[in-house]
Short mmCIF file of C-alpha atoms in Angstrom, two decimals:
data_model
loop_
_atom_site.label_atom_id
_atom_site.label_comp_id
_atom_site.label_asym_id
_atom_site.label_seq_id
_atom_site.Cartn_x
_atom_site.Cartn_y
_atom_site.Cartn_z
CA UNK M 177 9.10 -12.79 19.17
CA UNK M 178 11.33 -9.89 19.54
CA UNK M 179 14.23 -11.57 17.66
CA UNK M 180 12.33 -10.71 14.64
CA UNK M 181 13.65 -6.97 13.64
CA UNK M 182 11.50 -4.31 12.47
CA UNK M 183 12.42 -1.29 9.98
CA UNK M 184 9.67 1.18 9.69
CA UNK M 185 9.37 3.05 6.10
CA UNK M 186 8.17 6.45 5.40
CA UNK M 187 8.03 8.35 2.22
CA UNK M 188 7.92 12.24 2.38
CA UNK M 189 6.67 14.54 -0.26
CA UNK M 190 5.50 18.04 1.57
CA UNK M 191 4.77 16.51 4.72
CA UNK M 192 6.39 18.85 6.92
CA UNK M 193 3.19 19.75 8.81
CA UNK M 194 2.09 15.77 9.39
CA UNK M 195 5.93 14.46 9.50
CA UNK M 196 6.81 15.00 13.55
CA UNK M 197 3.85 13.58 14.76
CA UNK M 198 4.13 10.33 12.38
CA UNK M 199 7.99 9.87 13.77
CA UNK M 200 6.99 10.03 17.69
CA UNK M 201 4.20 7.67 16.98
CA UNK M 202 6.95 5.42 16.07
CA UNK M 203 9.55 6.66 18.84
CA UNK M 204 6.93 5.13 21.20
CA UNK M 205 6.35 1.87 19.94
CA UNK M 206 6.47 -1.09 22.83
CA UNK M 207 8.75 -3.25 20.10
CA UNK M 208 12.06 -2.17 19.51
CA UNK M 209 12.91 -0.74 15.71
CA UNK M 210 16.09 -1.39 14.03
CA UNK M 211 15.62 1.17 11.61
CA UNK M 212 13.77 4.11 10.25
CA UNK M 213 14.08 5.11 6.97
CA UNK M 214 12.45 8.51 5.63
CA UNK M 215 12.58 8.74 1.49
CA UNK M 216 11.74 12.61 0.73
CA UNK M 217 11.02 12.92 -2.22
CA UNK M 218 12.37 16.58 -3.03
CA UNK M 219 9.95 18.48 -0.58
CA UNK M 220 10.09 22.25 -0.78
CA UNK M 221 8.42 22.63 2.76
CA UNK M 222 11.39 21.91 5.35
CA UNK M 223 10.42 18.31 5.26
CA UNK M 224 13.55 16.74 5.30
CA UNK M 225 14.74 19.61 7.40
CA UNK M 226 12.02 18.70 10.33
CA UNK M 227 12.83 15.21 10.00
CA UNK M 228 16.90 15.81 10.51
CA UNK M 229 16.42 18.31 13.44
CA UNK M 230 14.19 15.87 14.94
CA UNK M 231 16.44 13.09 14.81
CA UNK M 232 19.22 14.90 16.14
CA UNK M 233 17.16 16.21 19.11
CA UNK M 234 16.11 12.86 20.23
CA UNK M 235 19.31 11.29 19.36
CA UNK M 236 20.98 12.97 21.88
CA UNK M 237 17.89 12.64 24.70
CA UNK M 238 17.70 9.07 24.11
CA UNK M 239 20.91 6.74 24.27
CA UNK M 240 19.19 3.24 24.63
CA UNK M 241 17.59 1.48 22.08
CA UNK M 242 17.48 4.25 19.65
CA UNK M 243 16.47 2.66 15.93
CA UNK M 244 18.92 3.42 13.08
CA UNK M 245 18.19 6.42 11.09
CA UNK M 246 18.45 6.71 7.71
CA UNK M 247 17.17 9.89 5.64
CA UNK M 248 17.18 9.76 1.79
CA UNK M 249 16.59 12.85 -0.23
CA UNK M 250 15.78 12.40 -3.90
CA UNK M 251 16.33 15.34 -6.02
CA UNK M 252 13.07 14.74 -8.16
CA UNK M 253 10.34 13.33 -6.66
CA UNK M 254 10.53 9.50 -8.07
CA UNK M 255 7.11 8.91 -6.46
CA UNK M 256 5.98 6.58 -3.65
CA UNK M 257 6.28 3.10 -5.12
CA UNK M 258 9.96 3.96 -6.50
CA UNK M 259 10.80 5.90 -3.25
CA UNK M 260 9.59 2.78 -1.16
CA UNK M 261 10.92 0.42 -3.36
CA UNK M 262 14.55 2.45 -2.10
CA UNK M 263 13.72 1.75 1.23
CA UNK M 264 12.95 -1.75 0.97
CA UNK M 265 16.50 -1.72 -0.57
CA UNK M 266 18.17 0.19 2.22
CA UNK M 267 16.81 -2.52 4.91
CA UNK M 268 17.15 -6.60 5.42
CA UNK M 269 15.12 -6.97 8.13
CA UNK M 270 12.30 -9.50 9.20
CA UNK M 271 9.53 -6.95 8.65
CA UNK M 272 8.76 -3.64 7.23
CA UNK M 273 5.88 -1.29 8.49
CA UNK M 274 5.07 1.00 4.95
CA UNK M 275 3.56 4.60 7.00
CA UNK M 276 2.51 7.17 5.41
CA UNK M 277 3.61 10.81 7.14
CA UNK M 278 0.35 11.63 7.77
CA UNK M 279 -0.37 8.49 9.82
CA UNK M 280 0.18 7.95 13.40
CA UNK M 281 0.30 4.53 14.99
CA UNK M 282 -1.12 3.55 18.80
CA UNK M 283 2.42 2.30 20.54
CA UNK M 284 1.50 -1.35 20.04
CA UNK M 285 0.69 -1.44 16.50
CA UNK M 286 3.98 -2.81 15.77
CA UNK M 287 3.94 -5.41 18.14
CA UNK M 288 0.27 -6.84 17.70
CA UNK M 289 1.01 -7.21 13.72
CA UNK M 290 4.22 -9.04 14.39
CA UNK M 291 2.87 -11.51 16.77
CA UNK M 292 0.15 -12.13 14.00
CA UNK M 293 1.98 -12.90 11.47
CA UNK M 294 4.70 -14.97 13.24
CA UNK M 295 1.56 -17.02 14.53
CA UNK M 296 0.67 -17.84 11.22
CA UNK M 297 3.66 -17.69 8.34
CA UNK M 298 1.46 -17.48 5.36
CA UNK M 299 0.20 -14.23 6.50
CA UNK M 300 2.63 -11.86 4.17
CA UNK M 301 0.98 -8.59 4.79
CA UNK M 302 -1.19 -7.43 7.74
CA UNK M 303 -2.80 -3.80 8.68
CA UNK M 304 -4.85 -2.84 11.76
CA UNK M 305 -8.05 -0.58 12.27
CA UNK M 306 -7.23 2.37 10.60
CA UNK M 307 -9.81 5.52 11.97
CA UNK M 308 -9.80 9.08 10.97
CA UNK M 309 -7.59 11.40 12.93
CA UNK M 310 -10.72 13.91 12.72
CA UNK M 311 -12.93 11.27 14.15
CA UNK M 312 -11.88 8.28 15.86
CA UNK M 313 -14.99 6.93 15.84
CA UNK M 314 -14.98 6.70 11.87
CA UNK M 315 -12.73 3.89 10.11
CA UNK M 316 -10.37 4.99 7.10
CA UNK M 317 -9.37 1.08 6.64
CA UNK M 318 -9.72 -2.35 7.63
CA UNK M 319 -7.73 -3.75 5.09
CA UNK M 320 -8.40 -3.93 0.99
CA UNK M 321 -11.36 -5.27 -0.80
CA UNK M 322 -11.88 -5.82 -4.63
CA UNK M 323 -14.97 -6.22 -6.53
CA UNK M 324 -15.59 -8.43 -9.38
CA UNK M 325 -15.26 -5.74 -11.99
CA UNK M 326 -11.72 -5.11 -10.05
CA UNK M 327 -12.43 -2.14 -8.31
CA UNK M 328 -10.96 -2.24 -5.22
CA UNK M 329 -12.01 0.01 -1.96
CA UNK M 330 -10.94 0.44 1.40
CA UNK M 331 -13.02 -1.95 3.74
CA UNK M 332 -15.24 0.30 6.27
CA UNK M 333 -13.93 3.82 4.92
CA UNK M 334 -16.81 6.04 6.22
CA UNK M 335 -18.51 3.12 8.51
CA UNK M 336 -18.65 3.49 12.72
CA UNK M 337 -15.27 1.91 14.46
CA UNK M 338 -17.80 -0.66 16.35
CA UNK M 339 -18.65 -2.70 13.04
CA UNK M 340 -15.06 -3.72 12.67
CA UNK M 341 -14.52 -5.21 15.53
CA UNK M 342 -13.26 -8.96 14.45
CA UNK M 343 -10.19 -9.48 13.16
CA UNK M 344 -9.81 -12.07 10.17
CA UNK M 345 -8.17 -12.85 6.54
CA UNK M 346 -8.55 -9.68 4.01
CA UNK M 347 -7.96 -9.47 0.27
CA UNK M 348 -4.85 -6.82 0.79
CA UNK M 349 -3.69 -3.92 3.48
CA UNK M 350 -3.52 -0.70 2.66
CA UNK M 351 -0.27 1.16 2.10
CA UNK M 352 -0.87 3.80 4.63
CA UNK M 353 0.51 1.80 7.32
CA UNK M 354 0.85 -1.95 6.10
CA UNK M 355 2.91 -4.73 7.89
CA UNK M 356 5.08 -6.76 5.36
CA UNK M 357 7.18 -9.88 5.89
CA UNK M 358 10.66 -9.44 3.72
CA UNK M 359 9.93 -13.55 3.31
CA UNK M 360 6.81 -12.68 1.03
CA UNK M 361 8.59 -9.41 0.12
CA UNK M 362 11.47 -11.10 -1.53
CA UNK M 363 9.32 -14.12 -2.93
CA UNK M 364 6.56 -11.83 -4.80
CA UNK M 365 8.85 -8.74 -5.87
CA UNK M 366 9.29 -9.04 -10.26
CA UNK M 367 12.34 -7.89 -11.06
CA UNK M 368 13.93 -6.83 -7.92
CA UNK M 369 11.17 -4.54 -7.83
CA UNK M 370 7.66 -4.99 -4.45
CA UNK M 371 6.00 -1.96 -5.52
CA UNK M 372 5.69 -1.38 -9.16
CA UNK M 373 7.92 1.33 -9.65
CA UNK M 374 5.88 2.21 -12.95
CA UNK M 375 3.04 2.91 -11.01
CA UNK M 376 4.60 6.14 -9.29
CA UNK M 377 1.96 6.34 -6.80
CA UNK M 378 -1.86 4.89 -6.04
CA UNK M 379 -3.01 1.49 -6.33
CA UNK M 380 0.28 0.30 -6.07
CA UNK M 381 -0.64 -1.70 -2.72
CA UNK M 382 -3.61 -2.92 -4.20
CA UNK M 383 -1.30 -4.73 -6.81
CA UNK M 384 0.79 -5.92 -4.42
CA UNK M 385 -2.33 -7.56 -2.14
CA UNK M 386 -3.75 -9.46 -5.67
CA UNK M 387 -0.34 -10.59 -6.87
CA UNK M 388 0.65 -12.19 -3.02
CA UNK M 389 -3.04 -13.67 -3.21
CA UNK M 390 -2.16 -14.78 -6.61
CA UNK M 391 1.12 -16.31 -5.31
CA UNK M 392 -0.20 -18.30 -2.39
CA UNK M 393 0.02 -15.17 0.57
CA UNK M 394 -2.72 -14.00 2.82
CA UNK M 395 -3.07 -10.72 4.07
CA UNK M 396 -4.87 -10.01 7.92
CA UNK M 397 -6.53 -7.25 9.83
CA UNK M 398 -5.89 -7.23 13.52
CA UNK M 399 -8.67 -5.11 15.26
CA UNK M 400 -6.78 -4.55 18.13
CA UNK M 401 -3.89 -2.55 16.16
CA UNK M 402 -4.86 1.10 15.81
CA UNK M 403 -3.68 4.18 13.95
CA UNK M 404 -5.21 7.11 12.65
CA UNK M 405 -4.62 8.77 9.35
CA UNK M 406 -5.57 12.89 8.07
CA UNK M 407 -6.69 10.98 4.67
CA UNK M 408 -6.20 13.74 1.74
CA UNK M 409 -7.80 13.86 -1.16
CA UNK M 410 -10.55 11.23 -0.87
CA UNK M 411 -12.13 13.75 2.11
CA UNK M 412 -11.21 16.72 -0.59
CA UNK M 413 -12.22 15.00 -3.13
CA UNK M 414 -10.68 14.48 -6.84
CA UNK M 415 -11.11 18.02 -8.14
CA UNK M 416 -8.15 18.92 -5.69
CA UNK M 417 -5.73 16.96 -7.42
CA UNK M 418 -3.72 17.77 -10.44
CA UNK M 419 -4.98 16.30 -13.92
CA UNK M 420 -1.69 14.32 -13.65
CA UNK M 421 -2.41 12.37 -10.43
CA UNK M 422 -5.93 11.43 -11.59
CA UNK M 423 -4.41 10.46 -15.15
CA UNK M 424 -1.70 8.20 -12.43
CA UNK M 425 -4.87 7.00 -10.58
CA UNK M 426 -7.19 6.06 -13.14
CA UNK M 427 -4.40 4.29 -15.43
CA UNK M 428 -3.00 1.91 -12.63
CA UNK M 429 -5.70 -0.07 -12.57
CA UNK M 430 -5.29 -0.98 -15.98
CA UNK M 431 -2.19 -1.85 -15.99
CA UNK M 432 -2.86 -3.97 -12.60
CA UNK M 433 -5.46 -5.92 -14.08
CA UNK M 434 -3.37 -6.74 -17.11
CA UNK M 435 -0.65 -7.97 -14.91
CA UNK M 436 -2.48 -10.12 -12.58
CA UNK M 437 -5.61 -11.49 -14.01
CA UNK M 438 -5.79 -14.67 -14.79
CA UNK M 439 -6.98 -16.18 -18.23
CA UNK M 440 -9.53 -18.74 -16.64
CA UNK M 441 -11.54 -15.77 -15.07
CA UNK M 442 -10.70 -12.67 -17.88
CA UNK M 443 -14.33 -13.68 -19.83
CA UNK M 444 -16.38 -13.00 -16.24
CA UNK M 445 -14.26 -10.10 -15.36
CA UNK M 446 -15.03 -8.50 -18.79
CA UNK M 447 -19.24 -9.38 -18.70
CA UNK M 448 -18.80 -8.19 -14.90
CA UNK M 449 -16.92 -5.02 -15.60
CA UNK M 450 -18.53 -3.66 -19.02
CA UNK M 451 -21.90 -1.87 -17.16
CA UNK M 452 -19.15 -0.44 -15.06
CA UNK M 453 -16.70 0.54 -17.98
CA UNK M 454 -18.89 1.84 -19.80
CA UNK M 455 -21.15 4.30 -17.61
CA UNK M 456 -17.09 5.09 -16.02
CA UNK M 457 -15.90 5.90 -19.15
CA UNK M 458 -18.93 7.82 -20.77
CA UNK M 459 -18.83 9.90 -17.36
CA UNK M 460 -15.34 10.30 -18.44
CA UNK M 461 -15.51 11.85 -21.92
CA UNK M 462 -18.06 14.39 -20.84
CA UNK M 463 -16.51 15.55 -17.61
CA UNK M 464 -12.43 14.09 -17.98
CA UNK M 465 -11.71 14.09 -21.52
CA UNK M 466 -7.76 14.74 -19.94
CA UNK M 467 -7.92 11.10 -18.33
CA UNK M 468 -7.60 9.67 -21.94
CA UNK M 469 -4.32 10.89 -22.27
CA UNK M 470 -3.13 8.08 -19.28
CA UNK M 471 -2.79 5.03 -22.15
CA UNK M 472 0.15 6.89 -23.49
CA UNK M 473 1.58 5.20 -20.39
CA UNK M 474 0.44 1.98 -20.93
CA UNK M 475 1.18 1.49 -24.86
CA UNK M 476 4.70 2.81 -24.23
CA UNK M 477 5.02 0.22 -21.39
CA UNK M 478 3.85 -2.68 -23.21
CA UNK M 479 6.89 -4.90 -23.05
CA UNK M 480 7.17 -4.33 -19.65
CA UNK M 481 3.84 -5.04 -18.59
CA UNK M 482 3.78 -8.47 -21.01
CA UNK M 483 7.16 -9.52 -19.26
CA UNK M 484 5.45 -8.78 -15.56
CA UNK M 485 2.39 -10.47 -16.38
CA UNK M 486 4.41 -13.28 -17.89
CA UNK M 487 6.60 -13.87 -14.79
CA UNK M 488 2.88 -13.69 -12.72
CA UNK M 489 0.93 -15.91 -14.59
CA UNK M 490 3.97 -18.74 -14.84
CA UNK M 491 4.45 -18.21 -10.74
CA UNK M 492 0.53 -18.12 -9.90
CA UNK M 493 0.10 -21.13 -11.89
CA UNK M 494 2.31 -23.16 -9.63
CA UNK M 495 0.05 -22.55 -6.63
CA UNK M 496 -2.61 -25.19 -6.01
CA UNK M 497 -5.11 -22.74 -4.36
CA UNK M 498 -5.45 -20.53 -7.41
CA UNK M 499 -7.48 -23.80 -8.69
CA UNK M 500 -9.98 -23.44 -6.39
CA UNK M 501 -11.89 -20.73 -5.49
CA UNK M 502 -10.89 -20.17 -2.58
CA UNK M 503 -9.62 -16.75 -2.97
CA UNK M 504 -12.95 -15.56 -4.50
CA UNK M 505 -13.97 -14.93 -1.44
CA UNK M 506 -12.32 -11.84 -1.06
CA UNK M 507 -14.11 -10.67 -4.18
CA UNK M 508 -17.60 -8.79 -3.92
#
């Protein structure tokens, strides 16, 4: 198993106080790392300061085995999918383990995913339990779920560790820290592109997870694979984050769902989704009237989002288990 390399990913945007402890996390991993590649995104904290003086320091402490560093500094902050997308670029290895900075991973994480997911080659993405740093005994994520009205949620946020104890098959893996093979990296990426580099930041994993479902890839959650995660602004909740975030936020999933659903289940998505749509979006125009402003985005994106879902649809259709329904059972 160790033939397979491993580059680990990290995109940094102000994350000077979370940014240390995510990099020694991965210092300690059992598996070796070829590479580590930190994307910051034009911090004004000493991010990419922190993460240079920390490579240099352990650089010169430790000789053997020491992964490949890499640190790219945007001068605008391009946004996690784009910034991600760079790093995917940057690498060629077998794997890629997407972190977030605020993240830190138990020193087999890496190893237990890899072993997964050469056990079984269909499995293209793969996440462990993910528990929050201010209580271990409460799970962030277990992986992605989606609802019929395509809402999708992180499995267990807010549940006790002890009810996610079995590993199995899940719809998608969160970004925070997901496990991805470059073989389904390089088969489902449109355009050169994994992430959606139009969708700057949030719900871009979530469009990954349905469009490698959609193209015949299953994702997995390995219980025994542990990190823990600080979790912004869902414990702070939305009224800390800038109008333009939430416009970001609410306007991805849009544009997901135009991309990757299919025609032969659009009519039940719609009857499914309107008692949602509509209490969401009357909710909306009394207390968000700014959130309107997002389909800008999305009208003057059109062409691009008809040529993604075009090169989707034509690729999903070619895979014999999107004519079952298998894959509804990830749905809920």
């Amino acid at each position: 198993m160790n033939n397979k390399t491993v580059s680990i990913h990290i995109v940094t945007y102000n994350s000077a106080e979370d940014i240390i402890e995510c990099l020694a996390a991965v210092l300690k991993q059992d598996y070796p790392i070829e590479q580590i590649i930190v994307v910051d995104n034009a911090s004004v904290d000493g991010s990419a300061e922190k993460v240079r003086a920390f490579y240099s320091q352990f650089e010169t402490e430790i000789h053997d085995n020491f992964p490949d560093f890499v640190l790219i500094q945007n001068q605008i902050n391009t946004g996690f999918a784009p910034a991600h997308n760079q790093a995917i670029s940057a690498t060629n290895t077998d794997y890629v383990l997407v972190l977030n900075p605020d993240l830190t991973v138990a020193p087999d994480y890496v190893s237990r995913l890899v072993a997964r997911m050469e056990a079984n080659l269909q499995i293209g993405s793969a996440t462990g339990k993910l528990l929050l740093k201010a209580d271990h005994q409460i799970v962030d994520s277990t992986g992605l779920r989606m609802n019929r009205a395509r809402r999708a949620f992180d499995r267990g946020a807010g549940e006790h560790t002890s009810n996610w104890q079995e590993s199995g098959p899940v719809f998608g893996v969160s970004g925070a820290a997901a496990m991805y093979s470059r073989r389904m990296i390089n088969d489902i990426s449109v355009d050169g592109e994994f992430f959606d580099g139009d969708f700057f930041a949030y719900k871009e994993d979530v469009d990954v997870a349905w469009r490698a479902q959609l193209l015949g890839w299953q994702g997995f959650y390995d219980a025994e694979a542990i990190g823990y995660h600080e979790r912004g602004w869902k414990v702070s909740g939305r009224d800390s984050k800038p109008m333009f975030i939430r416009r970001i936020s609410y306007i991805n999933r849009y544009k997901m769902i135009y991309k990757n659903e299919q025609l032969r289940t659009l009519l039940m998505t719609l009857v499914i989704s309107l008692p949602y749509e509509i209490a969401a979006h009357g909710y909306m125009l009394l207390k968000e009237p700014g959130l309107i402003k997002a389909w800008k985005s999305f009208f003057a994106q059109m062409s691009d989002l008809k040529k993604k879902r075009k090169y989707i649809q034509e690729r999903s259709a070619g895979n014999k288990s999107n004519e079952s329904t298998e894959s509804d059972r990830y749905y809920s």
